[in-house]
Short mmCIF file of C-alpha atoms in Angstrom, two decimals:
data_model
loop_
_atom_site.label_atom_id
_atom_site.label_comp_id
_atom_site.label_asym_id
_atom_site.label_seq_id
_atom_site.Cartn_x
_atom_site.Cartn_y
_atom_site.Cartn_z
CA UNK A 1 56.40 -9.04 -22.29
CA UNK A 2 55.27 -6.67 -19.54
CA UNK A 3 57.92 -4.73 -17.67
CA UNK A 4 58.21 -4.69 -13.90
CA UNK A 5 56.56 -1.25 -13.73
CA UNK A 6 53.77 -2.11 -16.13
CA UNK A 7 50.36 -2.93 -14.59
CA UNK A 8 48.76 -6.08 -15.90
CA UNK A 9 45.00 -6.00 -16.51
CA UNK A 10 42.92 -8.68 -14.76
CA UNK A 11 41.74 -11.48 -17.06
CA UNK A 12 38.41 -10.93 -18.78
CA UNK A 13 36.96 -13.95 -16.97
CA UNK A 14 37.36 -12.17 -13.63
CA UNK A 15 35.80 -8.75 -14.37
CA UNK A 16 32.68 -7.35 -15.99
CA UNK A 17 29.66 -9.38 -16.98
CA UNK A 18 31.62 -12.57 -17.58
CA UNK A 19 33.29 -12.32 -14.20
CA UNK A 20 29.96 -11.74 -12.45
CA UNK A 21 28.34 -14.70 -14.21
CA UNK A 22 31.25 -16.97 -13.38
CA UNK A 23 31.29 -15.90 -9.73
CA UNK A 24 27.55 -15.94 -9.04
CA UNK A 25 25.93 -18.38 -11.47
CA UNK A 26 28.58 -20.77 -12.76
CA UNK A 27 31.03 -21.03 -9.86
CA UNK A 28 30.74 -24.83 -9.78
CA UNK A 29 29.20 -27.60 -11.89
CA UNK A 30 26.28 -27.92 -9.45
CA UNK A 31 25.58 -24.15 -9.50
CA UNK A 32 25.80 -24.18 -13.29
CA UNK A 33 23.22 -26.98 -13.41
CA UNK A 34 20.89 -25.08 -11.05
CA UNK A 35 21.30 -21.93 -13.15
CA UNK A 36 20.39 -23.73 -16.38
CA UNK A 37 17.42 -25.41 -14.70
CA UNK A 38 16.19 -22.07 -13.31
CA UNK A 39 16.54 -20.43 -16.73
CA UNK A 40 14.51 -23.24 -18.30
CA UNK A 41 11.73 -22.84 -15.69
CA UNK A 42 11.66 -19.06 -16.14
CA UNK A 43 11.56 -19.41 -19.93
CA UNK A 44 8.74 -21.95 -19.82
CA UNK A 45 6.69 -19.87 -17.40
CA UNK A 46 7.29 -16.57 -19.22
CA UNK A 47 6.59 -18.01 -22.66
CA UNK A 48 3.37 -19.55 -21.40
CA UNK A 49 2.17 -16.30 -19.84
CA UNK A 50 3.11 -14.20 -22.87
CA UNK A 51 1.48 -16.69 -25.23
CA UNK A 52 -1.73 -16.64 -23.18
CA UNK A 53 -1.78 -12.82 -22.99
CA UNK A 54 -1.38 -12.50 -26.76
CA UNK A 55 -3.96 -15.14 -27.64
CA UNK A 56 -6.59 -14.48 -24.96
CA UNK A 57 -9.91 -12.73 -25.58
CA UNK A 58 -9.87 -9.58 -23.45
CA UNK A 59 -13.34 -8.33 -24.40
CA UNK A 60 -14.58 -9.25 -20.93
CA UNK A 61 -12.16 -6.68 -19.48
CA UNK A 62 -12.85 -4.02 -22.11
CA UNK A 63 -16.62 -4.32 -21.71
CA UNK A 64 -16.54 -4.22 -17.90
CA UNK A 65 -13.62 -1.82 -17.47
CA UNK A 66 -15.70 0.87 -15.77
CA UNK A 67 -17.07 -1.71 -13.33
CA UNK A 68 -13.53 -2.87 -12.52
CA UNK A 69 -12.53 0.72 -11.77
CA UNK A 70 -15.50 2.22 -9.86
CA UNK A 71 -18.17 -0.48 -9.61
CA UNK A 72 -21.75 0.81 -9.61
CA UNK A 73 -20.72 4.40 -8.96
CA UNK A 74 -23.10 6.56 -11.09
CA UNK A 75 -21.51 7.18 -14.46
CA UNK A 76 -22.49 10.85 -14.49
CA UNK A 77 -20.64 11.32 -11.17
CA UNK A 78 -17.41 9.50 -12.07
CA UNK A 79 -15.76 12.90 -12.48
CA UNK A 80 -15.70 13.10 -8.67
CA UNK A 81 -13.52 9.99 -8.51
CA UNK A 82 -11.23 11.41 -11.20
CA UNK A 83 -10.96 14.74 -9.38
CA UNK A 84 -10.07 12.94 -6.14
CA UNK A 85 -7.31 10.97 -7.85
CA UNK A 86 -5.98 14.18 -9.42
CA UNK A 87 -5.83 15.83 -5.98
CA UNK A 88 -3.83 12.89 -4.64
CA UNK A 89 -1.50 13.04 -7.66
CA UNK A 90 -0.80 16.73 -6.94
CA UNK A 91 -0.10 16.00 -3.26
CA UNK A 92 2.21 13.08 -4.08
CA UNK A 93 4.18 15.36 -6.37
CA UNK A 94 4.26 18.11 -3.74
CA UNK A 95 5.45 15.64 -1.11
CA UNK A 96 8.30 14.53 -3.37
CA UNK A 97 9.20 18.13 -4.20
CA UNK A 98 9.45 19.13 -0.55
CA UNK A 99 11.40 15.97 0.27
CA UNK A 100 13.93 16.68 -2.47
CA UNK A 101 14.35 20.26 -1.30
CA UNK A 102 14.59 19.28 2.38
CA UNK A 103 17.07 16.54 1.55
CA UNK A 104 19.32 19.08 -0.21
CA UNK A 105 19.24 21.65 2.55
CA UNK A 106 19.22 19.29 5.54
CA UNK A 107 20.32 15.78 4.67
CA UNK A 108 20.30 14.69 8.30
CA UNK A 109 16.55 15.42 8.47
CA UNK A 110 15.13 14.54 5.12
CA UNK A 111 17.06 11.51 3.90
CA UNK A 112 14.56 8.80 4.81
CA UNK A 113 11.55 10.93 3.92
CA UNK A 114 13.07 11.70 0.54
CA UNK A 115 13.52 7.99 -0.21
CA UNK A 116 9.94 7.16 0.79
CA UNK A 117 8.49 10.09 -1.15
CA UNK A 118 10.46 9.14 -4.25
CA UNK A 119 9.18 5.57 -4.05
CA UNK A 120 5.56 6.67 -3.65
CA UNK A 121 5.86 9.14 -6.52
CA UNK A 122 7.42 6.49 -8.77
CA UNK A 123 4.69 3.99 -7.88
CA UNK A 124 1.89 6.48 -8.60
CA UNK A 125 3.47 7.53 -11.90
CA UNK A 126 3.84 3.87 -12.90
CA UNK A 127 0.19 3.27 -12.00
CA UNK A 128 -0.93 6.11 -14.26
CA UNK A 129 1.20 4.78 -17.09
CA UNK A 130 -0.24 1.27 -16.67
CA UNK A 131 -3.78 2.66 -16.65
CA UNK A 132 -3.00 4.62 -19.81
CA UNK A 133 -2.35 1.30 -21.58
CA UNK A 134 -5.86 0.09 -20.80
CA UNK A 135 -8.63 0.68 -23.38
CA UNK A 136 -10.13 3.78 -21.77
CA UNK A 137 -12.08 6.36 -23.72
CA UNK A 138 -10.34 9.44 -25.05
CA UNK A 139 -11.60 11.69 -22.22
CA UNK A 140 -10.27 9.26 -19.62
CA UNK A 141 -6.87 9.18 -21.30
CA UNK A 142 -6.80 12.98 -21.26
CA UNK A 143 -7.55 12.84 -17.53
CA UNK A 144 -4.66 10.41 -16.95
CA UNK A 145 -2.25 12.72 -18.80
CA UNK A 146 -3.61 15.71 -16.87
CA UNK A 147 -3.07 13.87 -13.58
CA UNK A 148 0.55 13.20 -14.49
CA UNK A 149 0.90 16.91 -15.32
CA UNK A 150 -0.64 17.80 -11.94
CA UNK A 151 1.88 15.53 -10.28
CA UNK A 152 4.68 17.46 -11.99
CA UNK A 153 3.06 20.76 -10.97
CA UNK A 154 2.83 19.50 -7.39
CA UNK A 155 6.54 18.65 -7.49
CA UNK A 156 7.29 22.24 -8.52
CA UNK A 157 5.00 23.59 -5.80
CA UNK A 158 6.66 21.47 -3.12
CA UNK A 159 10.12 22.38 -4.37
CA UNK A 160 9.10 26.05 -4.12
CA UNK A 161 7.41 26.16 -0.70
CA UNK A 162 10.09 23.97 0.98
CA UNK A 163 7.79 23.32 3.95
CA UNK A 164 6.81 19.82 5.02
CA UNK A 165 4.31 21.32 7.44
CA UNK A 166 2.37 22.98 4.60
CA UNK A 167 2.22 19.73 2.64
CA UNK A 168 1.19 17.81 5.77
CA UNK A 169 -1.69 20.23 6.34
CA UNK A 170 -2.73 19.83 2.71
CA UNK A 171 -2.75 16.04 3.12
CA UNK A 172 -4.87 16.29 6.27
CA UNK A 173 -7.24 18.71 4.56
CA UNK A 174 -7.52 16.52 1.46
CA UNK A 175 -8.86 13.49 3.35
CA UNK A 176 -12.21 15.03 4.42
CA UNK A 177 -12.45 16.92 1.12
CA UNK A 178 -12.05 13.74 -0.93
CA UNK A 179 -14.38 11.81 1.37
CA UNK A 180 -17.04 14.52 1.09
CA UNK A 181 -16.58 14.69 -2.68
CA UNK A 182 -16.95 10.95 -3.17
CA UNK A 183 -19.83 10.52 -0.73
CA UNK A 184 -21.64 13.73 -1.62
CA UNK A 185 -22.05 16.86 0.50
CA UNK A 186 -22.31 20.61 -0.14
CA UNK A 187 -24.81 20.22 -2.96
CA UNK A 188 -23.31 17.12 -4.57
CA UNK A 189 -25.66 14.15 -5.01
CA UNK A 190 -25.19 11.52 -2.33
CA UNK A 191 -23.55 8.29 -3.50
CA UNK A 192 -23.81 5.58 -0.84
CA UNK A 193 -20.65 3.61 -0.16
CA UNK A 194 -22.57 0.43 -1.00
CA UNK A 195 -22.53 1.64 -4.61
CA UNK A 196 -18.76 1.97 -4.60
CA UNK A 197 -16.97 -0.96 -6.11
CA UNK A 198 -14.02 -2.26 -8.05
CA UNK A 199 -10.66 -0.66 -7.58
CA UNK A 200 -12.26 2.36 -5.88
CA UNK A 201 -13.68 0.24 -3.05
CA UNK A 202 -10.52 -1.90 -2.76
CA UNK A 203 -8.28 1.15 -2.37
CA UNK A 204 -10.74 2.83 0.02
CA UNK A 205 -10.88 -0.23 2.28
CA UNK A 206 -7.08 -0.54 2.24
CA UNK A 207 -6.39 3.15 2.89
CA UNK A 208 -8.97 3.47 5.67
CA UNK A 209 -7.81 0.20 7.21
CA UNK A 210 -4.16 1.26 7.20
CA UNK A 211 -4.68 4.81 8.46
CA UNK A 212 -7.13 3.66 11.14
CA UNK A 213 -5.34 0.54 12.39
CA UNK A 214 -1.81 1.94 12.65
CA UNK A 215 -2.38 4.53 15.43
CA UNK A 216 -4.75 2.15 17.22
CA UNK A 217 -2.18 -0.65 17.03
CA UNK A 218 0.55 1.60 18.46
CA UNK A 219 -1.73 2.64 21.33
CA UNK A 220 -2.58 -1.00 22.08
CA UNK A 221 1.11 -1.96 22.05
CA UNK A 222 1.98 0.86 24.44
CA UNK A 223 -1.02 0.00 26.61
CA UNK A 224 0.05 -3.62 26.84
CA UNK A 225 3.42 -2.44 28.17
CA UNK A 226 1.75 -0.04 30.62
CA UNK A 227 2.22 -0.26 34.37
CA UNK A 228 -1.51 0.39 34.93
CA UNK A 229 -3.16 -3.02 35.48
CA UNK A 230 -6.59 -2.11 34.09
CA UNK A 231 -5.19 -0.62 30.89
CA UNK A 232 -2.77 -3.50 30.43
CA UNK A 233 -5.48 -6.11 31.02
CA UNK A 234 -7.85 -4.43 28.55
CA UNK A 235 -5.19 -4.26 25.82
CA UNK A 236 -4.15 -7.90 26.37
CA UNK A 237 -7.79 -9.05 26.26
CA UNK A 238 -8.47 -7.07 23.07
CA UNK A 239 -5.34 -8.27 21.27
CA UNK A 240 -5.68 -11.94 22.20
CA UNK A 241 -9.42 -12.03 21.48
CA UNK A 242 -9.17 -10.42 18.05
CA UNK A 243 -6.09 -12.42 17.03
CA UNK A 244 -8.00 -15.58 17.88
CA UNK A 245 -10.75 -14.80 15.34
CA UNK A 246 -10.54 -15.18 11.55
CA UNK A 247 -10.95 -11.97 9.57
CA UNK A 248 -13.95 -13.32 7.71
CA UNK A 249 -15.70 -13.87 11.05
CA UNK A 250 -15.09 -10.26 12.05
CA UNK A 251 -16.46 -9.05 8.72
CA UNK A 252 -19.66 -11.05 9.27
CA UNK A 253 -19.88 -9.85 12.88
CA UNK A 254 -19.47 -6.23 11.78
CA UNK A 255 -22.31 -6.68 9.30
CA UNK A 256 -24.65 -8.27 11.86
CA UNK A 257 -23.62 -7.06 15.31
CA UNK A 258 -22.34 -3.51 14.81
CA UNK A 259 -25.86 -2.03 14.34
CA UNK A 260 -26.82 -3.42 17.77
CA UNK A 261 -24.33 -1.06 19.47
CA UNK A 262 -25.55 2.03 17.61
CA UNK A 263 -28.46 4.35 18.54
CA UNK A 264 -31.82 3.33 17.17
CA UNK A 265 -32.45 4.76 13.73
CA UNK A 266 -28.78 5.18 12.90
CA UNK A 267 -27.94 3.07 9.88
CA UNK A 268 -24.34 2.28 8.96
CA UNK A 269 -23.68 1.19 5.39
CA UNK A 270 -22.14 -2.20 4.70
CA UNK A 271 -18.88 -0.80 3.32
CA UNK A 272 -18.37 1.28 6.47
CA UNK A 273 -18.96 -1.80 8.62
CA UNK A 274 -16.32 -3.65 6.62
CA UNK A 275 -13.87 -0.77 7.21
CA UNK A 276 -14.47 -1.06 10.96
CA UNK A 277 -13.77 -4.81 10.80
CA UNK A 278 -10.47 -4.26 8.98
CA UNK A 279 -9.37 -1.62 11.49
CA UNK A 280 -10.21 -3.81 14.48
CA UNK A 281 -8.50 -6.89 13.01
CA UNK A 282 -5.33 -5.27 11.69
CA UNK A 283 -4.75 -3.13 14.79
CA UNK A 284 -4.47 -6.27 16.97
CA UNK A 285 -1.73 -7.75 14.77
CA UNK A 286 0.06 -4.42 14.47
CA UNK A 287 -0.01 -4.11 18.26
CA UNK A 288 1.97 -7.33 18.64
CA UNK A 289 4.39 -6.24 15.93
CA UNK A 290 5.02 -2.90 17.59
CA UNK A 291 5.29 -4.58 21.01
CA UNK A 292 8.12 -6.69 19.64
CA UNK A 293 9.87 -3.50 18.57
CA UNK A 294 9.35 -1.91 21.97
CA UNK A 295 10.83 -4.93 23.74
CA UNK A 296 13.93 -4.76 21.53
CA UNK A 297 14.84 -1.32 22.91
CA UNK A 298 17.21 -1.51 25.90
CA UNK A 299 15.96 -0.04 29.17
CA UNK A 300 18.97 2.26 29.14
CA UNK A 301 17.25 4.33 26.44
CA UNK A 302 14.51 5.27 28.90
CA UNK A 303 17.05 6.05 31.58
CA UNK A 304 18.93 8.27 29.13
CA UNK A 305 15.69 10.16 28.48
CA UNK A 306 15.20 10.73 32.20
CA UNK A 307 18.76 11.96 32.47
CA UNK A 308 17.93 14.54 29.79
CA UNK A 309 14.93 15.73 31.80
CA UNK A 310 12.24 14.04 29.69
CA UNK A 311 9.15 12.58 31.30
CA UNK A 312 7.84 9.12 30.42
CA UNK A 313 5.57 10.31 27.61
CA UNK A 314 8.30 12.43 26.03
CA UNK A 315 10.80 9.59 26.24
CA UNK A 316 8.31 7.26 24.61
CA UNK A 317 7.46 9.69 21.80
CA UNK A 318 10.94 11.03 21.08
CA UNK A 319 13.25 8.10 21.88
CA UNK A 320 11.56 4.72 22.28
CA UNK A 321 8.82 4.69 19.63
CA UNK A 322 10.97 5.98 16.72
CA UNK A 323 13.54 3.25 17.34
CA UNK A 324 10.90 0.56 17.87
CA UNK A 325 8.98 1.43 14.70
CA UNK A 326 12.22 1.59 12.71
CA UNK A 327 13.10 -1.95 13.80
CA UNK A 328 9.77 -3.44 12.70
CA UNK A 329 9.20 -1.63 9.40
CA UNK A 330 9.33 -4.86 7.34
CA UNK A 331 6.73 -6.56 9.56
CA UNK A 332 4.44 -3.51 9.55
CA UNK A 333 4.53 -3.20 5.76
CA UNK A 334 3.96 -6.94 5.46
CA UNK A 335 0.80 -6.53 7.53
CA UNK A 336 -0.33 -3.65 5.32
CA UNK A 337 0.21 -5.76 2.20
CA UNK A 338 -1.87 -8.55 3.76
CA UNK A 339 -4.61 -6.04 4.52
CA UNK A 340 -4.59 -4.82 0.92
CA UNK A 341 -5.04 -8.36 -0.39
CA UNK A 342 -7.55 -9.34 2.29
CA UNK A 343 -9.95 -6.66 1.06
CA UNK A 344 -11.11 -9.31 -1.42
CA UNK A 345 -12.93 -11.04 1.46
CA UNK A 346 -15.69 -8.41 1.45
CA UNK A 347 -17.10 -10.06 -1.67
CA UNK A 348 -18.62 -12.76 0.55
CA UNK A 349 -20.91 -10.17 2.20
CA UNK A 350 -22.14 -8.76 -1.10
CA UNK A 351 -19.71 -5.87 -1.56
CA UNK A 352 -18.41 -5.64 -5.12
CA UNK A 353 -14.77 -4.84 -4.64
CA UNK A 354 -12.22 -5.83 -7.27
CA UNK A 355 -12.66 -9.55 -6.57
CA UNK A 356 -16.44 -9.23 -6.43
CA UNK A 357 -16.55 -7.44 -9.78
CA UNK A 358 -14.28 -10.13 -11.26
CA UNK A 359 -16.67 -12.86 -10.11
CA UNK A 360 -19.66 -10.97 -11.54
CA UNK A 361 -17.93 -10.32 -14.87
CA UNK A 362 -16.88 -13.96 -15.23
CA UNK A 363 -20.50 -15.01 -14.57
CA UNK A 364 -21.97 -12.94 -17.42
CA UNK A 365 -23.57 -15.12 -20.08
CA UNK A 366 -21.64 -13.43 -22.88
CA UNK A 367 -18.30 -14.23 -21.24
CA UNK A 368 -18.73 -17.70 -19.79
CA UNK A 369 -15.40 -19.50 -19.78
CA UNK A 370 -13.36 -16.28 -19.62
CA UNK A 371 -12.36 -16.81 -15.98
CA UNK A 372 -8.65 -16.94 -16.76
CA UNK A 373 -8.56 -13.48 -18.35
CA UNK A 374 -10.57 -11.93 -15.52
CA UNK A 375 -8.53 -13.35 -12.66
CA UNK A 376 -5.21 -12.73 -14.39
CA UNK A 377 -6.24 -9.08 -14.77
CA UNK A 378 -7.09 -8.56 -11.10
CA UNK A 379 -4.04 -10.60 -10.05
CA UNK A 380 -1.88 -8.13 -11.97
CA UNK A 381 -3.54 -5.23 -10.15
CA UNK A 382 -3.01 -6.82 -6.74
CA UNK A 383 0.60 -7.61 -7.65
CA UNK A 384 1.30 -4.03 -8.73
CA UNK A 385 -0.19 -2.65 -5.49
CA UNK A 386 1.64 -5.10 -3.22
CA UNK A 387 4.94 -4.74 -5.09
CA UNK A 388 4.76 -0.95 -4.90
CA UNK A 389 4.29 -1.10 -1.13
CA UNK A 390 7.16 -3.57 -0.79
CA UNK A 391 9.43 -1.36 -2.94
CA UNK A 392 8.62 1.71 -0.84
CA UNK A 393 9.35 -0.31 2.31
CA UNK A 394 12.74 -1.47 1.03
CA UNK A 395 13.75 2.06 0.09
CA UNK A 396 12.74 3.33 3.51
CA UNK A 397 14.64 0.49 5.20
CA UNK A 398 17.81 1.29 3.25
CA UNK A 399 17.56 5.00 4.05
CA UNK A 400 17.10 4.22 7.76
CA UNK A 401 19.78 1.52 7.77
CA UNK A 402 17.42 -1.19 9.02
CA UNK A 403 19.41 -4.41 9.49
CA UNK A 404 22.78 -2.62 9.43
CA UNK A 405 25.07 -2.66 12.40
#
């Protein structure tokens, strides 16, 4: 028997794994029944997927793997795509290295940036590892390993320089460098964007759409809240007009109507027109999202800025916008995920993005009836991209305390 001074251990049914299962999954007969039913559904679904993956004929993917990655990009120029990805891998590593160093020296400044950088670095590393499992040639596998090594080197570089400004400048410099490398300037053969395809075109449309629509959406949201009638009326007209149109309509309009507004003789490639359509469409929805964040900020915040001697623009930039954007991070990332998936719509105007390549591969005479393998493959790619963005968003939300009181 235990003495009065002896501490009794809690029963095994209340602690550890058994305690957690009893509390969360088997707390009542009804919950136990739901748990068993859910386990049966998960088992049936997982066993079916695994059985299909193991028994399916994946030759359609192996044969068309280069098309799925870069489309009709000239095979002798694919090294430019690989070099661009390697540059991005180095910068992602450098960003994470600087964030880790900044977070150590100044936690009050670098906490949220460190979380976001870690998520992006983990997502990129996971992407390289997934690609390494695909049946690439030996040279391509060497490139994937080298890119991972460059990412580690970038981490060391960022940890050494300890300057976010330096890494920011490198990111800004890399965008025109990569664009020029892929398109072809300074002696490199020109590769029209209409020849880009597969994952290359999908990522390009998503990245350009996100980077172009976000600042435009913020400006539209601020303009809609403006006290200047003309500016406010223009922003309201733009937002309501674009939000009233389907994205596929804007893509068709960009293909047909955009050349009418350009100088005679100036030809804009189809992929660039699609990028313009994505920017125009997404910016209108982001504007309403950001406007909701702006309206959630009490007017006392602006008055506090005036009391500190800040003018309206400084109060907006330093006080209002950071709080507003923080409040709507989930909605903004949700819009970005939708944009990433909506890139598949460009297939209807003849652009061979990931979905367009999948349709072409499934239509090849040698692989008729292999639709399931093709669409499961691209669905996995879309899922990895969307899940990575959602994971980065959740980490950023936790670091910023979004939803906490």
